[in-house]
mmCIF file of C-alpha atoms and ligand atoms in Angstrom:
data_model
loop_
_atom_site.group_PDB
_atom_site.id
_atom_site.type_symbol
_atom_site.label_atom_id
_atom_site.label_comp_id
_atom_site.label_asym_id
_atom_site.label_seq_id
_atom_site.Cartn_x
_atom_site.Cartn_y
_atom_site.Cartn_z
ATOM 1 C CA MET A 158 0.000 0.000 0.000
ATOM 2 C CA ALA A 159 1.468 3.285 -0.999
ATOM 3 C CA MET A 160 1.640 6.142 1.457
ATOM 4 C CA LYS A 161 -0.733 8.266 -0.576
ATOM 5 C CA ASP A 162 -3.512 5.642 -0.154
ATOM 6 C CA VAL A 163 -3.532 6.041 3.630
ATOM 7 C CA PRO A 164 -6.466 8.194 4.787
ATOM 8 C CA ASP A 165 -5.806 11.288 6.888
ATOM 9 C CA ASN A 166 -7.052 9.796 10.141
ATOM 10 C CA ILE A 167 -4.696 6.815 10.111
ATOM 11 C CA PHE A 168 -1.310 7.045 11.838
ATOM 12 C CA MET A 169 1.614 4.758 11.336
ATOM 13 C CA THR A 170 3.703 3.975 14.419
ATOM 14 C CA SER A 171 5.325 1.107 16.232
ATOM 15 C CA LEU A 172 3.227 -0.910 18.640
ATOM 16 C CA ASP A 173 5.608 -0.072 21.499
ATOM 17 C CA ALA A 174 5.194 3.627 20.927
ATOM 18 C CA ALA A 175 1.414 3.375 20.688
ATOM 19 C CA ALA A 176 1.181 1.347 23.900
ATOM 20 C CA SER A 177 3.524 3.703 25.751
ATOM 21 C CA TRP A 178 1.597 6.718 24.518
ATOM 22 C CA ALA A 179 -1.655 5.229 25.786
ATOM 23 C CA ARG A 180 -0.160 4.179 29.111
ATOM 24 C CA SER A 181 1.542 7.462 29.810
ATOM 25 C CA ASN A 182 -1.685 9.391 29.368
ATOM 26 C CA SER A 183 -3.863 7.170 31.513
ATOM 27 C CA LEU A 184 -1.845 6.616 34.665
ATOM 28 C CA TRP A 185 -4.062 5.422 37.501
ATOM 29 C CA PRO A 186 -2.337 6.336 40.753
ATOM 30 C CA MET A 187 -2.400 4.304 43.922
ATOM 31 C CA PRO A 188 -2.265 6.994 46.629
ATOM 32 C CA PHE A 189 -0.125 5.453 49.341
ATOM 33 C CA ALA A 190 -0.470 8.554 51.493
ATOM 34 C CA THR A 191 0.826 7.917 54.994
ATOM 35 C CA ALA A 192 1.559 11.418 56.267
ATOM 36 C CA CYS A 193 1.510 15.144 55.547
ATOM 37 C CA CYS A 194 2.636 14.727 51.931
ATOM 38 C CA GLY A 195 -0.664 12.976 51.337
ATOM 39 C CA ILE A 196 -2.443 16.291 51.809
ATOM 40 C CA GLU A 197 -0.493 17.795 48.913
ATOM 41 C CA LEU A 198 -1.274 14.710 46.884
ATOM 42 C CA MET A 199 -4.973 15.318 47.483
ATOM 43 C CA ALA A 200 -4.560 18.961 46.546
ATOM 44 C CA THR A 201 -2.884 17.896 43.326
ATOM 45 C CA ALA A 202 -5.895 15.838 42.397
ATOM 46 C CA SER A 203 -8.457 18.461 43.357
ATOM 47 C CA SER A 204 -9.904 21.206 41.199
ATOM 48 C CA ARG A 205 -7.304 23.931 41.647
ATOM 49 C CA PHE A 206 -4.390 21.907 40.302
ATOM 50 C CA ASP A 207 -6.483 19.314 38.486
ATOM 51 C CA LEU A 208 -4.374 16.263 37.803
ATOM 52 C CA ALA A 209 -7.068 15.225 35.299
ATOM 53 C CA ARG A 210 -5.347 17.437 32.748
ATOM 54 C CA PHE A 211 -2.604 14.805 32.589
ATOM 55 C CA GLY A 212 -4.873 11.795 32.598
ATOM 56 C CA ALA A 213 -3.911 10.727 36.113
ATOM 57 C CA GLU A 214 -6.931 11.715 38.163
ATOM 58 C CA VAL A 215 -8.405 8.260 38.690
ATOM 59 C CA MET A 216 -7.090 7.432 42.175
ATOM 60 C CA ARG A 217 -7.768 3.791 42.870
ATOM 61 C CA PHE A 218 -7.719 2.349 46.352
ATOM 62 C CA SER A 219 -7.504 -1.167 45.050
ATOM 63 C CA PRO A 220 -3.964 -2.047 43.990
ATOM 64 C CA ARG A 221 -5.290 -4.373 41.292
ATOM 65 C CA GLN A 222 -6.537 -1.421 39.299
ATOM 66 C CA CYS A 223 -3.497 0.867 39.577
ATOM 67 C CA ASP A 224 -0.341 1.303 37.618
ATOM 68 C CA LEU A 225 1.344 4.182 39.433
ATOM 69 C CA MET A 226 2.227 3.939 43.095
ATOM 70 C CA ILE A 227 2.734 7.333 44.728
ATOM 71 C CA VAL A 228 4.377 6.868 48.121
ATOM 72 C CA ALA A 229 3.525 10.145 49.839
ATOM 73 C CA GLY A 230 4.848 10.441 53.349
ATOM 74 C CA ARG A 231 7.022 8.624 55.821
ATOM 75 C CA VAL A 232 6.695 4.868 55.978
ATOM 76 C CA VAL A 233 7.267 3.169 59.317
ATOM 77 C CA MET A 234 8.770 -0.273 59.646
ATOM 78 C CA LYS A 235 5.427 -1.741 60.611
ATOM 79 C CA MET A 236 3.900 -0.356 57.417
ATOM 80 C CA LEU A 237 6.662 -1.590 55.120
ATOM 81 C CA PRO A 238 5.319 -5.149 54.662
ATOM 82 C CA VAL A 239 1.990 -3.568 53.675
ATOM 83 C CA LEU A 240 3.708 -1.307 51.145
ATOM 84 C CA GLN A 241 5.598 -4.224 49.630
ATOM 85 C CA ARG A 242 2.480 -6.320 49.457
ATOM 86 C CA ILE A 243 0.513 -3.584 47.697
ATOM 87 C CA TRP A 244 3.373 -3.120 45.269
ATOM 88 C CA LEU A 245 3.371 -6.841 44.493
ATOM 89 C CA GLN A 246 -0.395 -6.823 44.025
ATOM 90 C CA MET A 247 -0.278 -4.118 41.369
ATOM 91 C CA PRO A 248 -0.334 -5.559 37.852
ATOM 92 C CA GLU A 249 2.406 -4.839 35.317
ATOM 93 C CA PRO A 250 3.213 -2.402 33.848
ATOM 94 C CA LYS A 251 3.658 -0.322 36.978
ATOM 95 C CA TRP A 252 5.721 2.623 38.126
ATOM 96 C CA CYS A 253 6.519 4.136 41.467
ATOM 97 C CA ILE A 254 6.968 7.755 42.511
ATOM 98 C CA SER A 255 8.575 8.474 45.860
ATOM 99 C CA MET A 256 7.128 11.809 46.952
ATOM 100 C CA GLY A 257 8.707 14.010 49.592
ATOM 101 C CA ALA A 258 11.875 13.954 51.638
ATOM 102 C CA CYS A 259 10.543 11.263 53.953
ATOM 103 C CA ALA A 260 9.666 8.713 51.317
ATOM 104 C CA CYS A 261 12.943 9.387 49.488
ATOM 105 C CA THR A 262 15.382 9.367 52.409
ATOM 106 C CA GLY A 263 13.558 9.193 55.721
ATOM 107 C CA GLY A 264 13.772 12.983 56.003
ATOM 108 C CA VAL A 265 14.197 14.289 59.511
ATOM 109 C CA PHE A 266 12.864 11.044 60.986
ATOM 110 C CA ASP A 267 16.169 9.261 61.377
ATOM 111 C CA THR A 268 14.846 6.892 64.051
ATOM 112 C CA TYR A 269 14.480 3.198 64.704
ATOM 113 C CA ALA A 270 10.888 3.167 63.465
ATOM 114 C CA VAL A 271 11.076 4.896 60.085
ATOM 115 C CA VAL A 272 12.227 3.472 56.748
ATOM 116 C CA GLN A 273 15.187 5.499 55.471
ATOM 117 C CA GLY A 274 13.930 5.760 51.910
ATOM 118 C CA VAL A 275 11.408 3.391 50.359
ATOM 119 C CA ASP A 276 13.793 2.769 47.454
ATOM 120 C CA ARG A 277 15.773 0.511 49.753
ATOM 121 C CA PHE A 278 12.923 -1.963 49.712
ATOM 122 C CA ILE A 279 10.889 -1.385 46.549
ATOM 123 C CA PRO A 280 11.916 -0.149 43.088
ATOM 124 C CA VAL A 281 11.360 3.579 42.569
ATOM 125 C CA ASP A 282 11.225 5.258 39.155
ATOM 126 C CA LEU A 283 11.076 8.894 40.122
ATOM 127 C CA TYR A 284 11.809 11.032 43.154
ATOM 128 C CA VAL A 285 9.966 14.249 43.948
ATOM 129 C CA PRO A 286 11.913 16.244 46.547
ATOM 130 C CA GLY A 287 10.418 18.726 48.962
ATOM 131 C CA CYS A 288 8.848 18.795 52.384
ATOM 132 C CA PRO A 289 6.131 18.638 51.240
ATOM 133 C CA PRO A 290 6.540 19.095 47.467
ATOM 134 C CA ARG A 291 4.169 21.630 45.984
ATOM 135 C CA PRO A 292 1.435 20.199 43.763
ATOM 136 C CA GLU A 293 3.230 21.775 40.794
ATOM 137 C CA GLN A 294 6.313 19.775 41.704
ATOM 138 C CA LEU A 295 4.392 16.540 41.836
ATOM 139 C CA MET A 296 2.845 17.367 38.505
ATOM 140 C CA ALA A 297 6.261 18.091 37.039
ATOM 141 C CA GLY A 298 7.247 14.666 38.348
ATOM 142 C CA ILE A 299 4.280 12.990 36.708
ATOM 143 C CA ILE A 300 5.034 14.760 33.422
ATOM 144 C CA ALA A 301 8.648 13.605 33.660
ATOM 145 C CA LEU A 302 7.427 10.084 34.291
ATOM 146 C CA GLN A 303 5.148 10.282 31.254
ATOM 147 C CA ASP A 304 8.158 11.313 29.267
ATOM 148 C CA LYS A 305 10.113 8.374 30.593
ATOM 149 C CA ILE A 306 7.307 5.964 29.735
ATOM 150 C CA LYS A 307 6.947 7.383 26.239
ATOM 151 C CA HIS A 308 10.638 7.110 25.490
ATOM 152 C CA GLY A 309 11.610 3.869 27.166
ATOM 153 C CA GLY A 310 8.371 1.926 27.297
ATOM 154 C CA THR A 311 7.782 -1.335 25.462
ATOM 155 C CA LEU A 312 4.604 -3.318 24.956
ATOM 156 C CA ASN A 313 5.800 -6.305 26.969
ATOM 157 C CA GLY A 314 7.552 -4.267 29.637
ATOM 158 C CA THR A 315 10.965 -5.713 28.797
ATOM 159 C CA GLU A 316 12.542 -2.542 30.143
ATOM 160 C CA PHE A 317 11.551 -3.629 33.676
ATOM 161 C CA GLY A 318 13.107 -7.070 33.526
ATOM 162 C CA LYS A 319 16.619 -5.720 32.985
ATOM 163 C CA ARG A 320 16.738 -3.996 36.345
ATOM 164 C CA THR A 321 17.696 -6.649 38.840
ATOM 165 C CA GLN A 322 19.367 -4.381 41.381
ATOM 166 C CA PRO A 323 17.395 -2.389 43.956
ATOM 167 C CA THR A 324 17.168 1.203 42.862
ATOM 168 C CA GLY A 325 18.038 2.609 46.263
ATOM 169 C CA PRO A 326 21.391 3.331 47.882
ATOM 170 C CA THR A 327 23.364 0.457 49.350
ATOM 171 C CA PRO A 328 21.188 -0.488 52.252
ATOM 172 C CA TYR A 329 23.722 0.000 55.036
ATOM 173 C CA ASP A 330 25.590 3.091 56.069
ATOM 174 C CA LEU A 331 28.618 2.708 58.267
ATOM 175 C CA ASP A 332 27.154 3.594 61.654
ATOM 176 C CA GLU A 333 24.231 1.288 60.968
ATOM 177 C CA LEU A 334 26.692 -1.550 60.321
ATOM 178 C CA ILE A 335 28.554 -0.785 63.551
ATOM 179 C CA ARG A 336 25.284 -0.755 65.452
ATOM 180 C CA ILE A 337 24.191 -4.110 64.035
ATOM 181 C CA ARG A 338 27.545 -5.632 64.967
ATOM 182 C CA GLU A 339 27.341 -4.312 68.512
ATOM 183 C CA ALA A 340 23.801 -5.609 68.903
ATOM 184 C CA ASN A 341 24.878 -9.054 67.718
ATOM 185 C CA GLU A 342 27.800 -9.090 70.130
ATOM 186 C CA LYS A 343 25.457 -8.163 72.943
ATOM 187 C CA LEU A 344 23.055 -10.952 71.938
ATOM 188 C CA ILE A 345 25.896 -13.474 71.843
ATOM 189 C CA SER A 346 27.107 -12.429 75.294
ATOM 190 C CA LEU A 347 23.561 -12.722 76.636
ATOM 191 C CA ASN A 348 22.998 -16.254 75.319
ATOM 192 C CA MET B 291 -12.862 16.603 102.221
ATOM 193 C CA SER B 292 -10.574 16.629 99.230
ATOM 194 C CA ALA B 293 -9.209 13.409 97.812
ATOM 195 C CA GLU B 294 -5.753 14.304 99.064
ATOM 196 C CA ASP B 295 -6.961 14.772 102.646
ATOM 197 C CA ALA B 296 -8.820 11.491 102.399
ATOM 198 C CA LEU B 297 -5.609 9.797 101.235
ATOM 199 C CA LYS B 298 -3.673 11.415 104.080
ATOM 200 C CA SER B 299 -6.017 10.164 106.743
ATOM 201 C CA LYS B 300 -6.598 6.724 105.267
ATOM 202 C CA PHE B 301 -2.958 5.892 104.460
ATOM 203 C CA SER B 302 -1.336 7.874 107.277
ATOM 204 C CA GLY B 303 1.230 5.142 107.999
ATOM 205 C CA ASP B 304 2.609 5.105 104.455
ATOM 206 C CA GLU B 305 5.122 7.384 102.831
ATOM 207 C CA LEU B 306 2.994 9.477 100.517
ATOM 208 C CA ALA B 307 4.589 12.617 99.092
ATOM 209 C CA PHE B 308 2.162 15.338 98.101
ATOM 210 C CA SER B 309 3.013 18.220 95.820
ATOM 211 C CA GLN B 310 1.196 20.717 93.683
ATOM 212 C CA PHE B 311 1.924 22.938 90.722
ATOM 213 C CA ARG B 312 -0.977 25.265 89.864
ATOM 214 C CA ASP B 313 -3.964 22.925 89.463
ATOM 215 C CA ASN B 314 -1.788 19.854 89.046
ATOM 216 C CA HIS B 315 -2.041 17.740 92.217
ATOM 217 C CA ARG B 316 0.521 14.994 92.521
ATOM 218 C CA VAL B 317 0.988 12.121 94.927
ATOM 219 C CA VAL B 318 4.010 9.837 94.942
ATOM 220 C CA VAL B 319 3.101 6.479 96.425
ATOM 221 C CA PRO B 320 5.116 3.314 97.208
ATOM 222 C CA ALA B 321 4.704 0.617 94.548
ATOM 223 C CA ALA B 322 3.546 -1.945 97.116
ATOM 224 C CA LYS B 323 0.556 0.225 98.040
ATOM 225 C CA LEU B 324 -0.269 1.340 94.493
ATOM 226 C CA PHE B 325 -3.211 -0.916 93.790
ATOM 227 C CA GLU B 326 -4.775 -0.347 97.182
ATOM 228 C CA ILE B 327 -4.549 3.424 96.803
ATOM 229 C CA LEU B 328 -5.922 3.443 93.256
ATOM 230 C CA ALA B 329 -8.778 1.165 94.291
ATOM 231 C CA PHE B 330 -9.565 3.529 97.150
ATOM 232 C CA LEU B 331 -9.593 6.523 94.805
ATOM 233 C CA LYS B 332 -11.840 4.700 92.355
ATOM 234 C CA ASN B 333 -14.286 3.112 94.778
ATOM 235 C CA GLU B 334 -14.462 5.474 97.729
ATOM 236 C CA GLN B 335 -13.543 8.739 96.060
ATOM 237 C CA HIS B 336 -15.021 9.782 92.738
ATOM 238 C CA PHE B 337 -12.189 9.158 90.251
ATOM 239 C CA ASP B 338 -14.135 7.169 87.698
ATOM 240 C CA MET B 339 -11.808 7.684 84.732
ATOM 241 C CA LEU B 340 -8.214 6.682 84.091
ATOM 242 C CA ALA B 341 -7.003 9.198 81.525
ATOM 243 C CA GLU B 342 -3.395 8.188 81.122
ATOM 244 C CA VAL B 343 -0.790 5.676 82.166
ATOM 245 C CA THR B 344 2.729 6.506 81.142
ATOM 246 C CA ALA B 345 6.285 6.093 82.336
ATOM 247 C CA VAL B 346 9.559 7.963 82.592
ATOM 248 C CA ASP B 347 13.016 6.446 82.384
ATOM 249 C CA TYR B 348 15.286 8.133 84.958
ATOM 250 C CA LEU B 349 18.481 6.421 83.827
ATOM 251 C CA GLU B 350 21.437 8.762 84.509
ATOM 252 C CA TYR B 351 19.073 11.449 85.717
ATOM 253 C CA ASP B 352 20.546 13.786 88.327
ATOM 254 C CA GLY B 353 19.453 12.807 91.807
ATOM 255 C CA ALA B 354 17.172 9.980 90.695
ATOM 256 C CA LYS B 355 17.157 6.931 92.962
ATOM 257 C CA ASP B 356 14.930 4.667 90.885
ATOM 258 C CA ARG B 357 15.018 3.688 87.241
ATOM 259 C CA PHE B 358 11.403 4.039 86.113
ATOM 260 C CA GLY B 359 8.597 6.300 87.261
ATOM 261 C CA VAL B 360 5.097 5.214 86.301
ATOM 262 C CA VAL B 361 2.437 7.909 86.198
ATOM 263 C CA TYR B 362 -1.332 7.449 86.469
ATOM 264 C CA VAL B 363 -3.591 10.409 85.682
ATOM 265 C CA LEU B 364 -7.038 10.063 87.232
ATOM 266 C CA VAL B 365 -10.004 12.224 86.331
ATOM 267 C CA SER B 366 -13.311 12.655 88.073
ATOM 268 C CA THR B 367 -16.068 13.203 85.536
ATOM 269 C CA LYS B 368 -18.309 14.480 88.347
ATOM 270 C CA SER B 369 -16.163 17.300 89.678
ATOM 271 C CA GLY B 370 -13.598 17.648 86.890
ATOM 272 C CA GLU B 371 -10.752 17.118 89.350
ATOM 273 C CA ARG B 372 -7.512 15.567 88.219
ATOM 274 C CA LEU B 373 -5.044 13.664 90.344
ATOM 275 C CA VAL B 374 -1.631 12.427 89.289
ATOM 276 C CA ILE B 375 -0.391 9.301 91.029
ATOM 277 C CA LYS B 376 3.242 8.364 90.581
ATOM 278 C CA THR B 377 5.240 5.373 91.669
ATOM 279 C CA PHE B 378 8.705 3.953 91.024
ATOM 280 C CA VAL B 379 9.889 0.550 89.819
ATOM 281 C CA ASN B 380 13.343 -0.806 89.124
ATOM 282 C CA ASP B 381 15.349 -3.138 86.954
ATOM 283 C CA PRO B 382 15.830 -5.985 86.227
ATOM 284 C CA GLU B 383 12.165 -7.032 86.183
ATOM 285 C CA PRO B 384 9.995 -3.943 86.580
ATOM 286 C CA LEU B 385 6.568 -5.196 87.621
ATOM 287 C CA LEU B 386 3.404 -3.476 88.796
ATOM 288 C CA PRO B 387 -0.126 -4.693 89.451
ATOM 289 C CA SER B 388 -2.487 -4.081 86.541
ATOM 290 C CA VAL B 389 -5.403 -1.749 87.218
ATOM 291 C CA TYR B 390 -7.471 -3.246 84.419
ATOM 292 C CA SER B 391 -9.911 -4.540 87.023
ATOM 293 C CA LEU B 392 -10.594 -0.952 88.122
ATOM 294 C CA TRP B 393 -10.639 0.926 84.823
ATOM 295 C CA LYS B 394 -11.024 -0.844 81.480
ATOM 296 C CA SER B 395 -9.044 1.926 79.775
ATOM 297 C CA ALA B 396 -5.947 0.531 81.457
ATOM 298 C CA ASP B 397 -5.917 -2.232 78.843
ATOM 299 C CA TRP B 398 -4.241 -0.359 75.994
ATOM 300 C CA LEU B 399 -2.487 2.186 78.206
ATOM 301 C CA GLU B 400 -0.621 -0.531 80.056
ATOM 302 C CA ARG B 401 0.157 -2.315 76.823
ATOM 303 C CA GLU B 402 1.750 0.873 75.541
ATOM 304 C CA VAL B 403 3.885 1.259 78.662
ATOM 305 C CA TYR B 404 4.923 -2.373 78.329
ATOM 306 C CA ASP B 405 5.739 -1.883 74.644
ATOM 307 C CA MET B 406 7.829 1.233 75.118
ATOM 308 C CA PHE B 407 9.482 0.616 78.513
ATOM 309 C CA GLY B 408 9.216 -3.111 79.175
ATOM 310 C CA ILE B 409 7.388 -2.620 82.459
ATOM 311 C CA ARG B 410 5.156 -5.631 83.026
ATOM 312 C CA PHE B 411 1.723 -5.487 84.640
ATOM 313 C CA SER B 412 0.681 -8.585 86.533
ATOM 314 C CA GLY B 413 -2.944 -9.536 86.041
ATOM 315 C CA HIS B 414 -3.259 -7.772 82.682
ATOM 316 C CA PRO B 415 -5.528 -9.871 80.431
ATOM 317 C CA ASP B 416 -3.550 -9.442 77.197
ATOM 318 C CA LEU B 417 -0.102 -7.951 77.663
ATOM 319 C CA ARG B 418 1.175 -7.778 74.065
ATOM 320 C CA ARG B 419 2.995 -5.082 72.130
ATOM 321 C CA ILE B 420 0.644 -2.472 70.809
ATOM 322 C CA LEU B 421 2.623 -0.045 68.609
ATOM 323 C CA THR B 422 5.835 -1.685 67.471
ATOM 324 C CA PRO B 423 5.724 -4.809 65.267
ATOM 325 C CA ASP B 424 5.192 -8.122 67.062
ATOM 326 C CA GLU B 425 8.691 -9.368 66.247
ATOM 327 C CA PHE B 426 10.319 -6.289 67.811
ATOM 328 C CA THR B 427 12.491 -7.285 70.747
ATOM 329 C CA ALA B 428 13.628 -4.006 72.346
ATOM 330 C CA TYR B 429 11.885 -1.350 74.416
ATOM 331 C CA PRO B 430 12.509 1.797 72.401
ATOM 332 C CA LEU B 431 11.716 4.532 74.926
ATOM 333 C CA ARG B 432 14.304 3.299 77.397
ATOM 334 C CA LYS B 433 17.191 5.717 77.613
ATOM 335 C CA ASP B 434 19.774 3.065 76.809
ATOM 336 C CA TYR B 435 18.134 2.249 73.472
ATOM 337 C CA PRO B 436 19.881 4.032 70.564
ATOM 338 C CA LEU B 437 17.678 6.480 68.653
ATOM 339 C CA LYS B 438 18.512 4.865 65.322
ATOM 340 C CA GLY B 439 17.708 1.399 66.603
ATOM 341 C CA ARG B 440 19.818 -1.735 66.577
ATOM 342 C CA GLY B 441 19.540 -2.606 62.903
ATOM 343 C CA GLU B 442 15.758 -3.158 62.904
ATOM 344 C CA ARG B 443 15.484 -0.847 59.914
ATOM 345 C CA HIS B 444 17.114 -3.372 57.623
ATOM 346 C CA ASN B 445 15.506 -6.656 58.556
ATOM 347 C CA PHE B 446 13.217 -6.751 55.550
ATOM 348 C CA PRO B 447 13.474 -8.414 52.141
ATOM 349 C CA VAL B 448 14.302 -6.066 49.253
ATOM 350 C CA LEU B 449 12.042 -6.178 46.207
ATOM 351 C CA THR B 450 13.733 -5.503 42.891
ATOM 352 C CA ARG B 451 12.100 -4.797 39.594
ATOM 353 C CA ALA B 452 12.778 -8.262 38.265
ATOM 354 C CA GLU B 453 10.842 -10.069 40.968
ATOM 355 C CA SER B 454 7.870 -7.746 41.219
HETATM 356 S S1 SF4 C 644 8.477 15.124 53.449
HETATM 357 FE FE1 SF4 C 644 7.673 16.654 54.892
HETATM 358 S S2 SF4 C 644 5.527 16.903 54.293
HETATM 359 FE FE2 SF4 C 644 6.239 14.986 53.387
HETATM 360 S S3 SF4 C 644 5.736 13.370 54.861
HETATM 361 FE FE3 SF4 C 644 7.808 14.051 55.292
HETATM 362 S S4 SF4 C 644 7.569 15.622 56.881
HETATM 363 FE FE4 SF4 C 644 5.573 15.348 55.902
#
């Protein structure tokens, strides 16, 4: 078929590009809002900032129906198994945004109870810094993620399979290692 | 007769220390007499509500003789009075009688004190951890527990993209 026979309303593209285009413009977020950042997340979705302009307004509270996890707020150790479980329950293709200083690094909550960055335990695609980030910042993040999906996405999600390393920093910093060693020594001397 | 005067006359042989700051009335009582005194305040005075049970760790505190102070805040819903009862317990096995039989609100309050300080309450119906995860082994509000924990923050499996 020659190019001139194609009607005006038909586009030629690769299947990967078409799928990525569709996916990037219909992200359904899973609002994992555990703290103050969640309020900004709600503001982002509400009328003033209107996330619907970017096709991401359908917040779903069932992980089976989502493809974008937004971790908004600090995650405590007791909540981490829940976070991981929800992440595993989300169907492929899926992406994860870590929103705010706490979700990215633990923020000011450098204590025994708070996860020092969710990327140590689940894969994260995009970080939105700020305490809390403004809705515009989150939107900029979502637009950047759309860009990433459009440019790297494939129909079968082969781009996910290549990443076998956790996306976060090496899980231990030095004083943490020292503390674990001391605790073990104490346990051994007790037993 | 105020509740404090009633305590003074009823438990005159015991070492009760009374003090007051503005409208905050405080009584320090010996641990052995704690249950008896609280039962008296509940049954013969009018303190029908237990608002708070909490504890303080006095490790390395200037002038402190005992390790833990346990604080009970009683409220009377009839007169609006508040009374703070305080007692002291010590290592290695801090133990107090549970006041669950007097006020049902003691259930979770005592579980929280147990969770955070490791103070046990004998006679409590269900003394489990309430805030920290079940597999947690330390008592995090004790002063000798490091703020950043003892490696608890890393005892979880890591999910990578390939396996999720
Ligand atoms: S980053 Fe700031 S606003 Fe967000 S959860 Fe942490 S403390 Fe709250």
